[in-house]
Coordinates of C-alpha atoms and ligand atoms in Angstrom, one line a residue:
Chain T
X1 CA -25.3 -18.2 -3.8
X2 CA -24.6 -14.8 -5.0
X3 CA -22.2 -13.1 -2.6
X4 CA -19.5 -14.5 -0.1
X5 CA -17.7 -12.2 2.2
X6 CA -14.2 -13.3 3.3
X7 CA -14.1 -12.3 7.2
X8 CA -10.8 -10.7 8.2
X9 CA -9.7 -11.4 11.8
X10 CA -6.4 -11.7 13.8
X11 CA -6.6 -14.6 16.1
X12 CA -10.4 -14.2 16.5
X13 CA -10.3 -10.5 16.6
X14 CA -12.6 -9.1 13.9
X15 CA -10.9 -6.5 11.5
X16 CA -13.6 -3.5 11.5
X17 CA -13.1 -3.4 7.7
X18 CA -15.0 -6.6 7.6
X19 CA -18.2 -4.9 8.6
X20 CA -17.8 -2.5 5.7
X21 CA -17.4 -5.5 3.2
X22 CA -20.5 -6.9 4.6
X23 CA -22.3 -3.6 4.1
X24 CA -20.7 -3.6 0.5
X25 CA -22.1 -7.2 -0.1
X26 CA -25.5 -6.1 1.0
X27 CA -25.6 -3.8 -2.1
X28 CA -25.0 -6.8 -4.3
X29 CA -27.5 -9.1 -2.6
X30 CA -29.4 -8.8 0.5
X31 CA -28.7 -12.6 1.3
X32 CA -24.9 -12.4 2.3
X33 CA -22.7 -15.5 3.1
X34 CA -19.7 -15.1 5.2
X35 CA -16.5 -17.2 5.3
X36 CA -14.4 -17.5 8.4
X37 CA -10.9 -19.3 8.3
X38 CA -9.6 -21.0 11.5
X39 CA -11.7 -22.1 14.6
X40 CA -10.6 -19.0 16.5
X41 CA -12.9 -17.1 14.3
X42 CA -15.9 -19.2 15.3
X43 CA -17.0 -16.9 18.1
X44 CA -17.5 -14.2 15.3
X45 CA -20.6 -15.6 14.0
X46 CA -23.0 -13.6 16.2
X47 CA -21.5 -10.4 15.2
X48 CA -21.4 -11.3 11.6
X49 CA -25.1 -12.2 11.7
X50 CA -25.8 -8.8 13.2
X51 CA -24.3 -7.2 10.3
X52 CA -26.2 -9.3 7.7
X53 CA -24.7 -12.6 7.3
X54 CA -27.3 -15.2 6.7
X55 CA -24.8 -18.0 6.7
X56 CA -21.5 -18.2 8.2
X57 CA -19.3 -20.8 6.5
X58 CA -16.6 -21.9 8.9
X59 CA -13.3 -23.7 7.8
X60 CA -11.2 -25.6 10.3
X61 CA -7.8 -26.7 9.7
X62 CA -4.4 -26.9 11.8
X63 CA -2.7 -24.7 9.2
X64 CA -5.3 -22.0 10.0
X65 CA -4.5 -21.5 13.6
X66 CA -2.6 -18.2 12.7
X67 CA -2.3 -16.0 9.6
X68 CA -0.5 -17.6 6.4
X69 CA -1.3 -15.9 3.0
X70 CA -1.0 -19.2 1.3
X71 CA -3.1 -21.3 3.6
X72 CA -5.7 -18.6 3.6
X73 CA -5.7 -18.0 -0.1
X74 CA -5.9 -21.7 -0.7
X75 CA -8.7 -22.2 1.8
X76 CA -10.8 -19.3 0.0
X77 CA -10.0 -20.9 -3.3
X78 CA -11.3 -24.3 -2.2
X79 CA -14.4 -22.6 -0.5
X80 CA -15.2 -20.9 -3.9
X81 CA -14.9 -24.2 -5.6
X82 CA -17.3 -25.8 -3.1
X83 CA -19.9 -23.0 -2.7
X84 CA -19.8 -21.5 -6.2
X85 CA -20.6 -17.8 -5.4
X86 CA -21.1 -15.3 -8.0
X87 CA -18.8 -12.8 -6.3
X88 CA -16.3 -13.0 -3.4
X89 CA -15.7 -9.7 -1.3
X90 CA -12.8 -9.0 1.1
X91 CA -11.3 -6.1 3.0
X92 CA -9.1 -3.7 1.0
X93 CA -6.4 -4.2 3.6
X94 CA -2.9 -5.5 3.4
X95 CA -4.1 -9.0 4.6
X96 CA -7.4 -9.0 2.6
X97 CA -5.7 -8.0 -0.7
X98 CA -3.0 -10.5 -0.1
X99 CA -5.5 -13.2 0.5
X100 CA -7.6 -12.6 -2.5
X101 CA -4.6 -12.3 -4.8
X102 CA -3.6 -15.6 -3.6
X103 CA -7.1 -17.0 -4.2
X104 CA -7.2 -15.5 -7.7
X105 CA -3.9 -16.8 -8.7
X106 CA -5.1 -20.2 -7.4
X107 CA -8.4 -20.0 -9.3
X108 CA -6.8 -18.4 -12.3
X109 CA -9.5 -15.5 -12.1
X110 CA -9.2 -11.9 -12.3
X111 CA -9.2 -9.9 -9.2
X112 CA -10.1 -6.2 -8.6
X113 CA -8.3 -4.6 -5.5
X114 CA -9.8 -1.5 -3.5
X115 CA -13.2 -1.2 -5.1
X116 CA -15.4 1.8 -4.1
X117 CA -18.6 0.7 -6.2
X118 CA -20.0 -2.0 -8.1
X119 CA -22.5 -1.9 -11.1
X120 CA -23.9 -5.4 -11.4
X121 CA -25.0 -6.1 -15.1
X122 CA -24.0 -8.8 -17.6
X123 CA -20.4 -7.3 -17.8
X124 CA -19.8 -5.9 -14.2
X125 CA -18.5 -2.2 -14.1
X126 CA -16.7 -1.3 -11.0
X127 CA -14.8 1.7 -9.7
X128 CA -11.5 1.2 -7.9
X129 CA -9.1 3.5 -6.4
X130 CA -5.6 4.0 -8.0
X131 CA -2.7 6.0 -6.6
X132 CA -3.7 5.1 -3.0
X133 CA -7.0 6.9 -3.4
X134 CA -6.0 10.1 -5.5
X135 CA -7.4 8.8 -8.7
X136 CA -10.3 6.5 -9.6
X137 CA -10.6 4.0 -12.2
X138 CA -13.6 2.6 -14.0
X139 CA -13.0 -1.1 -15.3
X140 CA -15.0 -4.0 -16.5
X141 CA -14.7 -7.3 -14.8
X142 CA -15.5 -10.4 -16.7
X143 CA -15.3 -13.7 -14.8
X144 CA -17.5 -16.6 -13.7
X145 CA -16.6 -15.6 -10.2
X146 CA -16.0 -12.0 -9.5
X147 CA -13.1 -11.4 -6.8
X148 CA -13.0 -7.9 -5.3
X149 CA -11.7 -6.2 -2.2
X150 CA -13.6 -3.3 -0.8
X151 CA -11.7 0.0 -0.2
X152 CA -11.5 1.0 3.2
X153 CA -14.1 3.8 4.2
X154 CA -16.0 3.3 0.9
X155 CA -18.9 1.8 2.7
X156 CA -20.2 2.3 5.9
X157 CA -20.8 -0.5 8.5
X158 CA -24.1 -0.9 9.6
X159 CA -26.2 -3.5 11.6
X160 CA -28.8 -5.7 9.6
X161 CA -29.6 -8.6 11.6
X162 CA -29.7 -11.9 9.8
X163 CA -29.9 -15.6 10.7
X164 CA -26.1 -16.2 10.9
X165 CA -26.6 -20.0 10.4
X166 CA -23.2 -21.8 10.7
X167 CA -22.1 -24.4 8.2
X168 CA -18.8 -25.9 7.6
X169 CA -16.5 -26.2 4.7
X170 CA -13.8 -28.7 4.5
X171 CA -10.6 -27.9 3.0
X172 CA -7.7 -30.1 2.0
X173 CA -4.5 -28.1 2.6
X174 CA -1.0 -29.3 1.3
X175 CA 1.2 -29.4 4.3
X176 CA 3.9 -27.4 2.3
X177 CA 1.6 -24.1 3.0
X178 CA 3.0 -24.2 6.4
X179 CA 6.0 -22.4 4.9
X180 CA 4.2 -19.1 4.9
X181 CA 2.4 -19.4 8.2
X182 CA 3.5 -16.7 10.8
X183 CA 6.5 -18.2 12.6
X184 CA 6.9 -15.8 15.4
X185 CA 4.9 -12.7 16.5
X186 CA 6.2 -9.7 18.5
X187 CA 2.9 -7.9 20.0
X188 CA 2.8 -4.1 19.6
X189 CA 3.3 -2.2 22.7
X190 CA 0.1 -0.5 23.9
X191 CA -0.1 3.3 23.3
X192 CA -1.0 5.9 20.8
X193 CA 0.0 5.2 17.3
X194 CA 0.5 7.5 14.4
X195 CA -2.8 5.9 12.8
X196 CA -4.9 6.3 16.0
X197 CA -3.4 9.4 17.6
X198 CA -6.1 12.3 18.1
X199 CA -3.4 14.9 17.2
X200 CA -0.5 14.6 14.7
X201 CA 2.0 17.4 14.3
X202 CA 3.5 16.8 11.0
X203 CA 7.1 18.1 9.8
X204 CA 8.3 18.3 6.3
X205 CA 11.6 19.0 4.4
X206 CA 11.5 22.7 5.8
X207 CA 12.1 21.3 9.3
X208 CA 15.8 20.8 8.3
X209 CA 17.2 18.1 10.4
X210 CA 16.5 15.3 12.9
X211 CA 17.3 17.6 15.7
X212 CA 15.0 20.3 14.6
X213 CA 12.0 18.0 15.3
X214 CA 12.5 18.7 19.0
X215 CA 10.0 21.6 19.1
X216 CA 7.4 19.5 17.3
X217 CA 8.0 16.8 19.6
X218 CA 7.5 19.2 22.4
X219 CA 4.2 20.6 21.1
X220 CA 2.9 17.1 20.4
X221 CA 3.7 15.9 23.8
X222 CA 2.1 18.8 25.3
X223 CA -1.1 18.0 23.5
X224 CA -1.1 14.3 23.8
X225 CA -0.3 13.6 20.2
X226 CA 2.4 12.2 18.1
X227 CA 4.8 13.6 15.3
X228 CA 4.5 12.6 11.9
X229 CA 6.5 13.5 8.7
X230 CA 6.6 13.6 5.0
X231 CA 8.6 11.5 2.7
X232 CA 11.3 14.1 2.2
X233 CA 12.0 13.7 5.8
X234 CA 12.5 9.8 5.8
X235 CA 14.3 10.0 2.5
X236 CA 16.9 12.2 4.3
X237 CA 17.0 9.7 7.2
X238 CA 15.9 12.5 9.7
X239 CA 13.0 10.2 10.9
X240 CA 12.0 6.7 10.8
X241 CA 9.5 5.4 8.2
X242 CA 7.1 4.4 10.8
X243 CA 6.5 8.1 11.2
X244 CA 5.9 8.7 7.5
X245 CA 2.3 10.0 6.5
X246 CA 1.0 9.1 3.0
X247 CA 0.5 6.6 0.2
X248 CA 3.5 4.7 1.0
X249 CA 3.4 5.5 4.6
X250 CA 0.6 5.8 7.3
X251 CA -3.0 6.9 6.8
X252 CA -3.9 9.2 9.7
X253 CA -7.3 10.3 10.8
X254 CA -6.6 12.7 13.9
X255 CA -9.0 15.3 15.0
X256 CA -6.5 18.0 14.1
X257 CA -3.4 17.6 11.9
X258 CA -0.8 20.3 12.0
X259 CA 1.3 20.1 9.0
X260 CA 4.2 22.2 9.3
X261 CA 6.5 22.9 6.2
X262 CA 4.9 20.3 4.2
X263 CA 4.0 21.2 0.4
X264 CA 0.9 18.8 0.4
X265 CA 2.0 16.6 -2.5
X266 CA -0.8 14.5 -3.6
X267 CA 0.8 11.2 -2.1
X268 CA 1.2 12.9 1.2
X269 CA -2.2 14.4 1.1
X270 CA -3.9 11.1 0.3
X271 CA -2.6 10.0 3.9
X272 CA -3.8 12.9 5.6
X273 CA -7.2 13.7 4.0
X274 CA -9.0 11.8 6.6
X275 CA -7.9 14.2 9.4
X276 CA -11.0 16.0 10.9
X277 CA -9.3 19.4 10.6
X278 CA -6.1 20.3 9.0
X279 CA -3.9 23.4 10.1
X280 CA -1.1 24.2 7.6
X281 CA 2.0 26.2 8.8
X282 CA 3.9 27.2 5.8
X283 CA 5.9 30.1 4.3
X284 CA 4.2 29.9 1.0
X285 CA 0.4 30.9 0.9
X286 CA 0.0 29.1 -2.3
X287 CA 1.3 25.8 -1.0
X288 CA -1.2 23.0 -1.9
X289 CA -1.3 22.1 2.0
X290 CA -2.4 25.6 2.7
X291 CA -5.0 26.0 0.0
X292 CA -6.6 22.6 1.0
X293 CA -6.3 23.0 4.7
X294 CA -9.1 24.1 7.0
X295 CA -6.7 26.7 8.7
X296 CA -3.4 28.2 8.0
X297 CA -0.7 30.1 9.4
X298 CA 1.7 31.9 6.9
X299 CA 5.1 32.0 8.5
X300 CA 8.4 30.2 9.5
X301 CA 7.6 26.9 11.3
X302 CA 10.9 27.3 13.4
X303 CA 9.3 30.5 14.8
X304 CA 5.6 29.6 14.8
X305 CA 5.8 26.2 16.5
X306 CA 7.8 27.3 19.6
X307 CA 5.4 30.4 19.8
X308 CA 2.2 28.0 20.0
X309 CA 4.0 25.9 22.7
X310 CA 5.0 29.1 24.7
X311 CA 1.4 30.2 24.5
X312 CA -0.1 26.9 25.6
X313 CA 2.4 27.2 28.7
X314 CA 1.5 30.7 29.5
X315 CA -2.3 29.8 29.4
X316 CA -1.7 26.8 31.6
X317 CA 0.0 29.2 34.0
Chain K
X1 CA 23.0 -15.4 -4.4
X2 CA 21.0 -14.4 -7.6
X3 CA 18.4 -11.8 -7.0
X4 CA 15.6 -10.4 -9.5
X5 CA 13.8 -7.4 -8.8
X6 CA 10.6 -6.1 -10.8
X7 CA 9.7 -2.4 -10.9
X8 CA 7.2 -0.5 -12.9
X9 CA 7.6 3.0 -14.4
X10 CA 5.0 5.4 -13.4
X11 CA 4.6 9.2 -13.7
X12 CA 5.5 11.3 -10.6
X13 CA 2.7 13.8 -10.1
X14 CA 2.9 16.6 -7.9
X15 CA -0.1 18.4 -6.3
X16 CA -2.6 16.9 -8.6
X17 CA -3.0 14.1 -11.0
X18 CA -4.3 15.4 -14.2
X19 CA -6.2 13.3 -16.7
X20 CA -5.9 13.4 -20.6
X21 CA -9.0 14.7 -22.3
X22 CA -10.1 11.3 -23.4
X23 CA -9.9 10.2 -20.0
X24 CA -7.8 7.2 -20.5
X25 CA -4.4 8.3 -19.0
X26 CA -2.8 10.4 -16.7
X27 CA -1.5 13.7 -18.6
X28 CA 2.2 13.3 -18.3
X29 CA 3.1 16.2 -20.6
X30 CA 4.9 18.0 -17.6
X31 CA 5.9 15.1 -15.4
X32 CA 8.8 13.1 -14.6
X33 CA 8.6 9.5 -14.1
X34 CA 9.7 7.2 -11.2
X35 CA 8.8 3.9 -9.5
X36 CA 6.9 3.3 -6.4
X37 CA 8.9 3.9 -3.1
X38 CA 8.3 0.3 -2.3
X39 CA 10.2 -0.7 -5.5
X40 CA 13.0 1.9 -4.8
X41 CA 13.5 0.0 -1.6
X42 CA 13.2 -3.6 -3.4
X43 CA 16.0 -2.3 -5.6
X44 CA 18.1 -1.1 -2.8
X45 CA 17.5 -4.5 -1.0
X46 CA 18.6 -6.4 -4.1
X47 CA 22.0 -4.5 -4.1
X48 CA 22.4 -5.0 -0.3
X49 CA 21.6 -8.7 -0.6
X50 CA 24.4 -9.2 -3.3
X51 CA 26.8 -7.0 -1.4
X52 CA 26.3 -8.9 1.9
X53 CA 26.1 -12.4 0.3
X54 CA 27.8 -12.2 -3.0
X55 CA 26.2 -13.0 -6.3
X56 CA 24.4 -10.9 -8.8
X57 CA 21.3 -8.7 -9.2
X58 CA 19.0 -8.3 -12.2
X59 CA 16.3 -5.6 -12.6
X60 CA 13.3 -6.3 -14.8
X61 CA 10.4 -4.1 -16.1
X62 CA 7.5 -4.6 -18.5
X63 CA 6.7 -1.2 -20.1
X64 CA 7.2 1.2 -22.8
X65 CA 10.6 1.7 -24.2
X66 CA 11.2 4.7 -22.0
X67 CA 11.2 2.4 -18.9
X68 CA 15.1 2.0 -19.9
X69 CA 15.1 5.1 -17.6
X70 CA 14.0 3.2 -14.5
X71 CA 16.2 0.2 -15.3
X72 CA 19.3 2.3 -15.7
X73 CA 18.5 4.0 -12.5
X74 CA 18.4 0.7 -10.8
X75 CA 21.9 0.1 -12.4
X76 CA 23.2 3.2 -11.3
X77 CA 22.8 2.4 -7.6
X78 CA 24.3 -1.0 -8.3
X79 CA 22.1 -3.6 -9.9
X80 CA 24.1 -5.8 -12.2
X81 CA 21.8 -6.6 -15.1
X82 CA 18.6 -5.1 -16.8
X83 CA 15.8 -6.6 -18.7
X84 CA 13.0 -5.0 -20.5
X85 CA 9.7 -6.5 -21.7
X86 CA 8.8 -4.0 -24.1
X87 CA 5.1 -3.1 -24.7
X88 CA 3.3 -0.5 -26.7
X89 CA 1.3 1.0 -24.0
X90 CA 1.9 2.4 -20.4
X91 CA 0.6 -0.8 -18.9
X92 CA -1.1 -4.1 -19.2
X93 CA -3.8 -5.6 -16.9
X94 CA -2.4 -7.4 -13.7
X95 CA -3.1 -10.8 -14.9
X96 CA -1.3 -10.3 -18.4
X97 CA 1.5 -8.6 -16.8
X98 CA 2.0 -11.5 -14.4
X99 CA 1.9 -14.1 -17.1
X100 CA 4.6 -12.0 -19.1
X101 CA 6.8 -11.7 -16.1
X102 CA 6.6 -15.2 -15.2
X103 CA 7.6 -16.3 -18.9
X104 CA 10.3 -13.8 -18.8
X105 CA 11.6 -15.3 -15.5
X106 CA 11.5 -18.8 -16.9
X107 CA 13.6 -17.7 -19.8
X108 CA 16.1 -15.8 -17.7
X109 CA 16.4 -18.8 -15.4
X110 CA 16.9 -21.4 -18.2
X111 CA 19.9 -19.2 -19.5
X112 CA 21.5 -18.3 -16.2
X113 CA 20.0 -20.4 -13.3
X114 CA 17.4 -20.0 -10.9
X115 CA 16.8 -16.8 -8.8
X116 CA 17.3 -17.4 -5.1
X117 CA 15.3 -14.3 -4.2
X118 CA 12.7 -12.5 -6.4
X119 CA 11.6 -9.2 -5.1
X120 CA 8.4 -7.1 -5.9
X121 CA 7.2 -3.8 -4.4
X122 CA 4.1 -4.2 -2.1
X123 CA 2.0 -2.5 -4.8
X124 CA 2.6 -0.5 -7.9
X125 CA 2.4 3.2 -7.2
X126 CA -0.3 4.0 -9.9
X127 CA -2.5 1.0 -10.5
X128 CA -2.1 -0.6 -7.0
X129 CA -3.4 -4.0 -8.1
X130 CA -1.9 -5.7 -5.1
X131 CA -1.4 -9.0 -7.1
X132 CA 1.3 -9.1 -9.7
X133 CA 3.9 -10.5 -7.3
X134 CA 1.5 -13.2 -5.9
X135 CA 0.4 -14.4 -9.2
X136 CA 4.1 -14.9 -10.4
X137 CA 5.2 -16.7 -7.2
X138 CA 2.1 -19.0 -7.5
X139 CA 2.9 -19.7 -11.1
X140 CA 6.6 -20.6 -10.2
X141 CA 5.4 -22.5 -7.3
X142 CA 7.4 -20.5 -4.8
X143 CA 6.2 -19.0 -1.4
X144 CA 5.5 -15.3 -1.1
X145 CA 4.8 -13.0 1.6
X146 CA 3.9 -9.4 1.1
X147 CA 4.7 -6.2 3.1
X148 CA 8.1 -7.2 4.1
X149 CA 10.1 -4.5 6.0
X150 CA 13.1 -6.9 7.0
X151 CA 15.0 -9.5 5.5
X152 CA 17.7 -11.7 7.2
X153 CA 19.6 -14.5 5.2
X154 CA 21.0 -17.5 7.0
X155 CA 22.4 -20.1 4.6
X156 CA 19.6 -21.0 2.4
X157 CA 16.8 -20.0 4.6
X158 CA 15.8 -16.4 5.5
X159 CA 13.5 -14.6 7.8
X160 CA 11.3 -11.9 6.6
X161 CA 9.6 -9.5 8.8
X162 CA 6.5 -7.5 8.5
X163 CA 4.3 -5.1 10.6
X164 CA 0.7 -5.9 11.2
X165 CA -2.0 -4.0 13.4
X166 CA -1.1 -6.5 16.1
X167 CA 2.6 -6.2 16.1
X168 CA 5.5 -7.8 14.1
X169 CA 5.2 -11.0 12.2
X170 CA 8.2 -13.1 11.3
X171 CA 8.1 -15.6 8.5
X172 CA 10.7 -18.3 8.0
X173 CA 11.4 -19.2 4.5
X174 CA 13.5 -21.5 2.5
X175 CA 15.0 -20.1 -0.9
X176 CA 13.9 -19.8 -3.6
X177 CA 11.5 -17.2 -2.4
X178 CA 9.4 -14.3 -3.6
X179 CA 8.8 -11.3 -1.4
X180 CA 6.8 -8.2 -1.8
X181 CA 8.6 -5.3 -0.2
X182 CA 7.4 -2.3 1.7
X183 CA 9.0 1.2 2.1
X184 CA 11.0 1.5 5.2
X185 CA 12.8 -1.8 4.8
X186 CA 16.0 0.3 4.0
X187 CA 17.1 3.8 3.1
X188 CA 17.7 3.7 -0.7
X189 CA 21.1 5.1 -1.6
X190 CA 21.5 8.1 -4.2
X191 CA 23.5 7.1 -7.3
X192 CA 27.0 8.3 -7.3
X193 CA 28.5 10.0 -10.6
X194 CA 30.3 6.8 -11.1
X195 CA 27.3 4.9 -10.8
X196 CA 25.4 7.0 -13.4
X197 CA 28.1 6.9 -15.9
X198 CA 28.4 3.0 -15.6
X199 CA 24.6 2.6 -15.9
X200 CA 24.7 4.4 -19.4
X201 CA 27.0 1.6 -20.6
X202 CA 25.2 -1.5 -19.5
X203 CA 23.4 -3.6 -22.0
X204 CA 19.7 -3.8 -21.6
X205 CA 18.3 -7.3 -22.4
X206 CA 14.9 -7.7 -24.0
X207 CA 12.3 -10.5 -23.7
X208 CA 9.4 -9.8 -25.9
X209 CA 6.3 -10.5 -23.9
X210 CA 3.4 -12.3 -25.0
X211 CA 0.3 -13.0 -22.8
X212 CA -3.5 -12.8 -23.4
X213 CA -5.8 -10.0 -21.9
X214 CA -7.1 -10.6 -18.3
X215 CA -10.5 -10.2 -17.1
X216 CA -10.0 -6.7 -15.6
X217 CA -9.9 -4.1 -18.2
X218 CA -9.7 -0.3 -17.7
X219 CA -12.5 1.9 -19.0
X220 CA -11.6 5.3 -18.0
X221 CA -9.9 7.3 -15.3
X222 CA -12.0 9.5 -13.1
X223 CA -10.8 12.3 -10.8
X224 CA -11.8 11.6 -7.3
X225 CA -13.9 14.2 -5.7
X226 CA -11.6 17.0 -4.4
X227 CA -12.2 18.2 -0.9
X228 CA -12.8 22.0 -1.2
X229 CA -12.3 24.1 1.8
X230 CA -12.3 27.8 2.5
X231 CA -9.0 28.0 4.2
X232 CA -9.3 30.3 7.4
X233 CA -6.2 32.4 7.7
X234 CA -5.2 32.5 11.4
X235 CA -2.3 35.0 10.7
X236 CA 1.2 35.6 10.0
X237 CA 4.3 34.4 11.8
X238 CA 4.6 33.8 15.8
X239 CA 1.9 36.5 16.3
X240 CA -0.6 33.9 15.1
X241 CA 0.2 31.7 18.1
X242 CA -2.7 32.9 20.3
X243 CA -5.2 32.3 17.5
X244 CA -3.8 28.7 17.1
X245 CA -4.3 28.1 20.8
X246 CA -7.8 29.5 20.7
X247 CA -8.6 27.0 17.8
X248 CA -7.0 24.2 19.9
X249 CA -9.3 25.0 22.8
X250 CA -12.3 25.3 20.5
X251 CA -11.6 21.9 18.9
X252 CA -11.3 20.5 22.4
X253 CA -7.6 19.4 21.9
X254 CA -6.3 21.7 24.5
X255 CA -8.5 21.1 27.6
Ligands
FAD401 C1 4.6 6.9 -5.8 C2 4.9 7.8 -4.6 C3 4.4 7.8 -3.3 C4 4.9 8.7 -2.4 N1 4.4 8.4 -1.2 C5 4.6 9.4 -0.3 C6 4.3 9.4 1.2 O1 3.7 8.3 1.5 N2 4.4 10.5 1.9 C7 4.9 11.7 1.6 O2 5.0 12.5 2.5 N3 5.3 11.8 0.3 C8 5.2 10.7 -0.6 N4 5.7 10.8 -1.9 C9 6.7 12.1 -2.2 C10 5.9 13.2 -2.3 O3 5.6 13.4 -3.9 C11 6.6 14.6 -2.0 O4 7.8 14.5 -2.8 C12 6.9 14.8 -0.7 O5 5.6 14.6 0.1 C13 7.4 16.3 -0.3 O6 7.8 16.4 1.1 P1 7.6 17.9 1.7 O7 6.3 18.3 1.6 O8 8.2 17.7 3.0 O9 8.8 18.6 0.9 P2 8.5 19.8 -0.1 O10 7.7 19.5 -1.2 O11 9.9 20.2 -0.5 O12 7.9 21.0 0.8 C14 8.3 21.7 1.6 C15 7.4 22.7 2.1 O13 7.9 23.6 3.1 C16 7.6 25.0 3.0 N5 8.7 25.9 3.7 C17 9.8 26.0 3.4 N6 10.6 26.7 4.4 C18 9.6 26.8 5.3 C19 9.7 27.3 6.8 N7 10.8 27.8 7.2 N8 8.6 27.4 7.6 C20 7.4 26.7 7.0 N9 7.3 26.2 5.7 C21 8.4 26.2 5.0 C22 7.7 25.2 1.6 O14 6.9 26.3 1.1 C23 7.2 23.8 1.1 O15 5.6 24.1 1.1 C24 5.7 10.0 -2.8 C25 5.9 10.0 -4.1 C26 5.6 9.1 -5.1 C27 6.1 9.3 -6.5
AMP402 N1 4.8 -3.6 -15.6 C1 5.5 -4.2 -14.5 N2 6.8 -4.4 -14.7 C2 7.5 -4.9 -13.8 N3 7.0 -5.2 -12.5 C3 5.8 -4.9 -12.2 C4 4.8 -4.4 -13.1 N4 3.8 -4.1 -12.7 C5 3.8 -4.6 -11.4 N5 5.0 -5.0 -11.1 C6 5.4 -5.4 -9.9 O1 4.4 -6.0 -9.2 C7 4.3 -5.3 -7.9 C8 2.8 -5.2 -7.5 O2 2.1 -4.5 -8.7 P1 0.5 -4.5 -8.6 O3 -0.1 -5.9 -8.6 O4 0.2 -3.7 -9.7 O5 0.2 -3.6 -7.3 C9 4.8 -3.9 -8.3 O6 5.4 -3.2 -7.0 C10 6.1 -4.3 -9.0 O7 7.1 -4.8 -8.2

């Protein structure tokens, strides 16, 4: 077997990043094997086949009824020992990276996180992202089985029908691994989140206070969007960290990002760069956010933002 | 309660990350240094755990002699002890780093007793290998969960909380534990003048690391393709509002 893809799912709901990992796997070998953990994932076999999985190896165990980094990592490690693939690919997500790190530790193998390209040779050369995507690293990977995660958005998911024959892999999990299986879960309330909002109005240090975000809230509300912010804002305690855009915050991808009083430091930019369009509102025409944006207004956000809101109200009559 | 927190010294780039001409390192000639925000929060959490439950906190780094700066910063906000694992370069590969840290932890624990909680950042700011903490925890046969945004201690057990796409996940763990912390778990304090002066005086312990190379070796750094866009100027000040609203209509955002 050449390449095995670890399928990421949440109680049977497929993570879209898995389809990107399958696409990446097909660049290594057209015959792709997939691995699903827990019986809740059995229903995914058809969709995996449609995206190129020739064989779907299924693992069933009581400890896999919900997510647990150690139970998942140990299952991957045992599947690798049983199936002997040349390489294993998982998603470059929080879960994917955590599970492969667990598997790598258990197999005592190297693990390269967030890869964007693979050059298969005697010694593999891979390119991976550093700094959350602001910089790339070319590295060599020497190992009997290569463990990698695929950086999100580096490969495009596409259909490529394959047999999707199911097979079963037996694992023997130490009951002690139950210690890191999710104990409780509070489901997220439905609604627009920062990560999925079609419009984000971002505020930076120049907003000045928690209260001064009210005009940004008002504008975002009028347009069905949400408010985001820079780390300078969360560090000052003006807004909760859940609103932070960037390398250590949320990656956003709205139709329009209105960045108000944000300088555009590279760690902020990396979280905003997937926006379809960016409009910067800044007093400094030389600010990085302004020079990288698609559109800009040069001026004081405290005057420009209310003026935009007023103009929208005027046109709506 | 004995708490250990592991941090990594990294450059703090501004608008752009520049690479040295040989392509092997970030050009740090004009840069300050810091740690990942995740690690800043891990340090704050270590201090808070000891404030709440008593005991002692220790900060550890594997890095060049200059990483003394990051250790003393942690001390300036209240960490009690500091340990440097000196190396000649800016970083080691993740397997080698993890082995060295594991050995150092064993040495520290043999001398002063086990750590109840060991904190890592979710990922280092520069390399982002997403694995050093997991490898160390596995080598020590302790549980680890990453992405933690809340810790609640109750006797010798604790609840660790993290956010996922689906909602909030809670893990119930018994100490000793290892946790990978994410920014947002707390709001790190700034050092006081007294804290800063005190941190100059603490003794930084050293454990000389020894570990073999891992299977992942960096060849070169490459600038990622920069998005170039011709910025369209919509105007100056509030007078630009009509042009902005025209744009909102054109993009279909204002219907
Ligand atoms: C490892 C690491 C990770 C990081 N992760 C993140 C992250 O996830 N997210 C993040 O945001 N940052 C992150 N940072 C911090 C980042 O480097 C910057 O410090 C931060 O983004 C700056 O925030 P800012 O743009 O709001 O503030 P500043 O850089 O201070 O910029 C303020 C801007 O407002 C403009 N301005 C001033 N007055 C006005 C006015 N009246 N009207 C309009 N404009 C005005 C100024 O011209 C300037 O451009 C990280 C840093 C490190 C080292
Ligand atoms: N050189 C180092 N010294 C101390 N801790 C480190 C070092 N490298 C990584 N770590 C810790 O391990 C975490 C994960 O790092 P990484 O695997 O590189 O993403 C970091 O957030 C740090 O807490």
